[in-house]
mmCIF file of C-alpha atoms in Angstrom:
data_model
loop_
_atom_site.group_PDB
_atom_site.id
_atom_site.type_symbol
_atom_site.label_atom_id
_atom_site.label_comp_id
_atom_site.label_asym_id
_atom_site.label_seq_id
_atom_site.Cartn_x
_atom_site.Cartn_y
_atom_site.Cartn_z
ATOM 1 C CA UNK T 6 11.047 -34.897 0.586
ATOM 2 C CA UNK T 7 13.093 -31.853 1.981
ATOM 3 C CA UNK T 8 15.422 -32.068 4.624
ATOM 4 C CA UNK T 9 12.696 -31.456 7.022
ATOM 5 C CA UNK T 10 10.541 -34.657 5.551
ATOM 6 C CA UNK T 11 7.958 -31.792 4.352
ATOM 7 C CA UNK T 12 7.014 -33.472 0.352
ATOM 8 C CA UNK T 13 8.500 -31.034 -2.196
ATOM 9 C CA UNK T 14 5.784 -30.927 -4.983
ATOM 10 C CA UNK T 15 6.863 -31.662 -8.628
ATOM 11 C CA UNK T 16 8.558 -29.116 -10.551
ATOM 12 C CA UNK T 17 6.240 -27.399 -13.443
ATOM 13 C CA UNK T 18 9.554 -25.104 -14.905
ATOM 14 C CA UNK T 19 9.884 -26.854 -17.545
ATOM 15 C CA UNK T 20 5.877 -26.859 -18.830
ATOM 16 C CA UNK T 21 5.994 -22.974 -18.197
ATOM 17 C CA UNK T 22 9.018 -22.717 -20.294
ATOM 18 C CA UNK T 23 7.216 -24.462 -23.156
ATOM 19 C CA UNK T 24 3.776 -22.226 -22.263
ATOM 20 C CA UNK T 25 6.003 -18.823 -22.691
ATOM 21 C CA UNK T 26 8.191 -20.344 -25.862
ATOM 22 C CA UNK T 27 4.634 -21.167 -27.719
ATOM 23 C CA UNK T 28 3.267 -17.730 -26.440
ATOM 24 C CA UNK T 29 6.567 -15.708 -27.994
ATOM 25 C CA UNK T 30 6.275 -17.971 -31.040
ATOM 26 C CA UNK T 31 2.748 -16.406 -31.307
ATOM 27 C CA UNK T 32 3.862 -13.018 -30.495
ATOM 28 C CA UNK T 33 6.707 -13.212 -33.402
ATOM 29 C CA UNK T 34 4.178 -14.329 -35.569
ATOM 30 C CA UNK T 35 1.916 -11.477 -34.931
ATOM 31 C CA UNK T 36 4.513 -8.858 -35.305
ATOM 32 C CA UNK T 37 5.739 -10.479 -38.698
ATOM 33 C CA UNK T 38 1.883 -10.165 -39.758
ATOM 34 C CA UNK T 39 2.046 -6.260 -38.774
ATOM 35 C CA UNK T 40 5.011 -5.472 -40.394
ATOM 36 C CA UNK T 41 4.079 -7.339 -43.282
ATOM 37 C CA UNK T 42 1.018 -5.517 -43.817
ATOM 38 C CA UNK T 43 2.875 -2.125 -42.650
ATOM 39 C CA UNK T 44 1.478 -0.443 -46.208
ATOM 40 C CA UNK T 45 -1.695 -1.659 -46.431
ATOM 41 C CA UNK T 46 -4.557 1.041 -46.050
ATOM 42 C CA UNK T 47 -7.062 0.692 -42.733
ATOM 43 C CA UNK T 48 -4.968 -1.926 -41.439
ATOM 44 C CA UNK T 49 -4.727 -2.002 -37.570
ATOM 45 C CA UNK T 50 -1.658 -3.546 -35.629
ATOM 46 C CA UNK T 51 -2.401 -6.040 -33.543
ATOM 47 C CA UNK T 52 -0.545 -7.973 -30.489
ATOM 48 C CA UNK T 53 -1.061 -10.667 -28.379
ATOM 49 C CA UNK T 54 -2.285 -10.293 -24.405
ATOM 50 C CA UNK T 55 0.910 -10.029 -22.318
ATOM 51 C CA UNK T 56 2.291 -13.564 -20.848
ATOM 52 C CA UNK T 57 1.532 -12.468 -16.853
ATOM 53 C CA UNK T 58 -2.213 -12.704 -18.304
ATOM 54 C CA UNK T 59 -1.835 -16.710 -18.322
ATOM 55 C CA UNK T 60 -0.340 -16.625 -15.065
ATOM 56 C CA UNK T 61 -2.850 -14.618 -13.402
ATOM 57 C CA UNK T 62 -4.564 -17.572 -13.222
ATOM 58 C CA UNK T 63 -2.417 -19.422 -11.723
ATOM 59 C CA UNK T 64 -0.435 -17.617 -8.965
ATOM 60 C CA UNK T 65 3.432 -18.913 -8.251
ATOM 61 C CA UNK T 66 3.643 -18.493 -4.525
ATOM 62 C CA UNK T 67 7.011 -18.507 -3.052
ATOM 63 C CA UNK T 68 7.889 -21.709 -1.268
ATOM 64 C CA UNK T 69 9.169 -22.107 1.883
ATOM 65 C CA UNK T 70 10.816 -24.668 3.575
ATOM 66 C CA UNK T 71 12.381 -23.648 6.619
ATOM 67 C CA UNK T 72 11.408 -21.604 9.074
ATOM 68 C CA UNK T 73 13.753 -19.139 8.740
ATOM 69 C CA UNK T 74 12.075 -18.394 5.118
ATOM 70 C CA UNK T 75 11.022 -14.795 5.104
ATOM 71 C CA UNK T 76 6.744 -14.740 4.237
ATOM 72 C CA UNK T 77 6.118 -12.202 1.559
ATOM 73 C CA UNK T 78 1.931 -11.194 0.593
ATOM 74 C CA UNK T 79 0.835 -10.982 -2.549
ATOM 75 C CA UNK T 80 0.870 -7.598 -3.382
ATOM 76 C CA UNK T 81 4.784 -7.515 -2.639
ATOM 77 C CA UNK T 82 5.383 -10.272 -5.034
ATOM 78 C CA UNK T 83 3.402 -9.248 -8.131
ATOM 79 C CA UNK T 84 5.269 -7.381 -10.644
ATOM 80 C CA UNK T 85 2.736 -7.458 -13.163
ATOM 81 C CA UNK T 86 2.449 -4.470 -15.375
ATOM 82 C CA UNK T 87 -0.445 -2.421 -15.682
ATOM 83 C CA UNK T 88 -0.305 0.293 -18.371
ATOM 84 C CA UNK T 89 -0.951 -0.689 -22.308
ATOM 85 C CA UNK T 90 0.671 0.851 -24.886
ATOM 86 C CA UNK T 91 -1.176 1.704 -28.324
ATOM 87 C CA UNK T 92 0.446 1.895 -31.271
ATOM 88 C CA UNK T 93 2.635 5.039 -31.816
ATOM 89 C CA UNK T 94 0.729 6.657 -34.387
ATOM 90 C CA UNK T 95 -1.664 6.838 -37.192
ATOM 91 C CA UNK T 96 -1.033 7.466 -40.713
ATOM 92 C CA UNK T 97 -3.948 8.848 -43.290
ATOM 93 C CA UNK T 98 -4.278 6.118 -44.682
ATOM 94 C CA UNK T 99 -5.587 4.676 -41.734
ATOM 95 C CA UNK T 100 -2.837 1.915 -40.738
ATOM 96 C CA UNK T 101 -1.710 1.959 -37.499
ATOM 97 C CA UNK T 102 1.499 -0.040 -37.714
ATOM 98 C CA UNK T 103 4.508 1.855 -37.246
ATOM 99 C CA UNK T 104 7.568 -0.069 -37.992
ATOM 100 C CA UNK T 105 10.038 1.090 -35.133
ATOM 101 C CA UNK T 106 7.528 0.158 -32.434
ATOM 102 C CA UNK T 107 7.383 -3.443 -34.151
ATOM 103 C CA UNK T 108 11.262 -3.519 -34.234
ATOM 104 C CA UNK T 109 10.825 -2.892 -30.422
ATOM 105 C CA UNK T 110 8.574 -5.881 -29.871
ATOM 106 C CA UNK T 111 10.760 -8.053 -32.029
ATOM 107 C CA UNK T 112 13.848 -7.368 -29.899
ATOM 108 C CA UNK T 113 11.687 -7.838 -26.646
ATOM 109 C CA UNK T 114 10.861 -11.173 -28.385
ATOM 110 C CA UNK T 115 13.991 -12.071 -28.936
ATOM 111 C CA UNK T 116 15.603 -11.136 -25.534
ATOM 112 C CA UNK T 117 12.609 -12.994 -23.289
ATOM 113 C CA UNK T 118 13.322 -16.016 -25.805
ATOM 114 C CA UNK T 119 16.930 -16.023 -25.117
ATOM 115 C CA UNK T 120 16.416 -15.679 -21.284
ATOM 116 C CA UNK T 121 14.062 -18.571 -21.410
ATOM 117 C CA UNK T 122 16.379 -20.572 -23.506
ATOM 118 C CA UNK T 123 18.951 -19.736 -20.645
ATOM 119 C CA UNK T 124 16.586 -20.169 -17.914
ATOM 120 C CA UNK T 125 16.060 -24.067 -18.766
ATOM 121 C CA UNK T 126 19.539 -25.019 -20.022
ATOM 122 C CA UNK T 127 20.383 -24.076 -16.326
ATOM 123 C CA UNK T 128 17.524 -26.230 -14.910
ATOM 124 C CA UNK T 129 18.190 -28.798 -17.338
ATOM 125 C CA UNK T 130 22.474 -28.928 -15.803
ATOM 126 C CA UNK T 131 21.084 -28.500 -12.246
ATOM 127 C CA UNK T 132 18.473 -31.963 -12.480
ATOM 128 C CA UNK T 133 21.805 -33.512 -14.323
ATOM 129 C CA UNK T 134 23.604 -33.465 -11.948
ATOM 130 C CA UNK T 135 21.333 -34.108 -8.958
ATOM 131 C CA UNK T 136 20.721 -36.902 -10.891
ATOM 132 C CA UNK T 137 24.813 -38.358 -11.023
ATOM 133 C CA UNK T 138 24.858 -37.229 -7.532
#
């Protein structure tokens, strides 16, 4: 319960960190794949559907628990993107995979893995010490 005696539901950061670290884990292993087969003729790049996909199910409304809480719609909180990229460019062989652009996705990997990491070590310190409090 809040401070108000409203029930505070149960915290779900921690499953949606694992959901994003298994959905970069696929994403890594996709790119490897691509850049692995970077010389092979007719072969087409492939990546995974962006991670705001598997929340779009799910929407994460803002909570509010005091009336002094500013109320924000929908369309003000979603900060999905909307344009997809294709692959830079096409060789005559037919492969589509162009080694920069998969360097690109790596580091994106990489840095939204490291932010996660960061993201729960935080969460993990804050329930710590609410805990010894």
């Amino acid at each position: 319960m809040d401070q108000n005696g409203a029930v505070v539901g149960p915290l779900y950061l921690f499953e949606l960190a694992s959901s994003q670290a298994r959905y970069l884990e696929l994403r890594q292993s996709t790119i490897a794949t691509n850049v692995a087969n970077a010389n092979t003729p007719g072969f087409k790049a492939r990546d995974v559907e962006p991670f705001n996909k598997v929340l779009d199910g799910m929407p994460v409304r803002l909570a509010t628990t005091s009336p002094s809480h500013m109320q924000l719609s929908a369309a003000e909180t979603d900060t999905r993107k909307i344009a997809k990229k294709d692959s830079w460019e096409v060789v005559h062989s037919g492969n589509s995979v162009s080694l920069e652009q998969e360097m690109i996705k790596g580091n994106d990997v990489n840095r939204d893995y490291s932010m996660n990491s960061a993201i729960v070590r935080s969460f993990h310190r804050m329930v710590l010490s609410s805990a010894k409090a």
